[in-house]
Amino acid sequence: MQSVDPDEGAQTVHRLRALAVELNLLGAEFAQLHGLHTTDLRALICILDAHRTGLAATPGWLGSQLGINSASVTALLDRMEKAGLIRRDRDADDRRRSLLAVTPRAVDLGQTFFGPLIDRTASVLDDFDTAERATISRFLDGVNRAITVERQAGAQRTDGAESRSRTRRAGEPA
């Protein structure tokens, strides 16, 4: 395989970052319009994605997806349940465990707001043939994997820094 010019790689990363910023702004507009926190929207997306793929969404799973503690997850789920976006059902196999489900209202809200974007994005794909679409999918999957690796590496760097900071004595250099 041919190596990518570093400038081309940087330009691609900048385009992806600009796309991420635009998507975050659109999400923030949706959240504000519906009286949600942006974390509520991220949670809703996670639960919708889990539902779409058949994954059992639990509060613990959601906390790990969002990087928040169990008390924050409880407050988040309370807000979302009060807004009529999710419900917590008891797991039939393990009554101690709650399963998270989106409500029809949440699906309708998401479809009303994001449906046009989905349609426009799908129409952009019409300009690409089957092989090109497969390449785009492979690229996006690879970028997602790269981000996952970087987040894990960042978490390890943070964990190490936190443990070192806990062992320093007052007045010692960092």
Coordinates of N, CA, C and O in Angstrom, one line a residue, residues 7-22 139:
D7 N 0.7 15.8 4.9 CA -0.2 17.0 4.7 C -1.6 16.5 4.4 O -2.6 17.1 4.9
E8 N -1.7 15.5 3.5 CA -3.0 15.0 3.1 C -3.7 14.3 4.3 O -4.9 14.5 4.5
G9 N -2.9 13.6 5.1 CA -3.5 13.0 6.3 C -4.0 14.1 7.3 O -5.1 13.9 7.8
A10 N -3.2 15.1 7.5 CA -3.6 16.2 8.4 C -4.9 16.9 7.8 O -5.8 17.2 8.6
Q11 N -4.9 17.1 6.5 CA -6.1 17.8 5.9 C -7.4 16.9 6.1 O -8.5 17.4 6.4
T12 N -7.2 15.6 6.0 CA -8.3 14.7 6.3 C -8.8 14.8 7.7 O -10.0 14.8 8.0
V13 N -7.8 14.8 8.6 CA -8.2 14.9 10.1 C -8.9 16.2 10.3 O -9.9 16.3 11.0
H14 N -8.4 17.3 9.7 CA -9.1 18.6 9.9 C -10.5 18.6 9.3 O -11.4 19.2 9.9
R15 N -10.7 17.9 8.2 CA -12.1 17.8 7.7 C -13.0 17.0 8.6 O -14.1 17.4 8.8
L16 N -12.4 15.9 9.1 CA -13.2 15.1 10.1 C -13.6 15.9 11.3 O -14.7 15.8 11.9
R17 N -12.6 16.7 11.8 CA -12.8 17.5 13.0 C -13.9 18.5 12.7 O -14.8 18.8 13.5
A18 N -13.8 19.2 11.6 CA -14.9 20.2 11.2 C -16.2 19.5 11.1 O -17.2 20.1 11.6
L19 N -16.3 18.3 10.6 CA -17.5 17.6 10.5 C -18.1 17.3 11.9 O -19.2 17.5 12.2
A20 N -17.2 16.9 12.8 CA -17.5 16.6 14.2 C -18.1 17.8 14.9 O -19.1 17.8 15.6
V21 N -17.4 19.0 14.7 CA -17.9 20.2 15.2 C -19.3 20.5 14.8 O -20.2 20.9 15.5
E22 N -19.5 20.4 13.4 CA -20.9 20.7 12.9 C -21.9 19.8 13.5 O -23.0 20.2 13.8
F139 N -13.1 3.2 5.6 CA -12.4 4.4 6.1 C -13.0 4.8 7.4 O -12.3 5.0 8.4

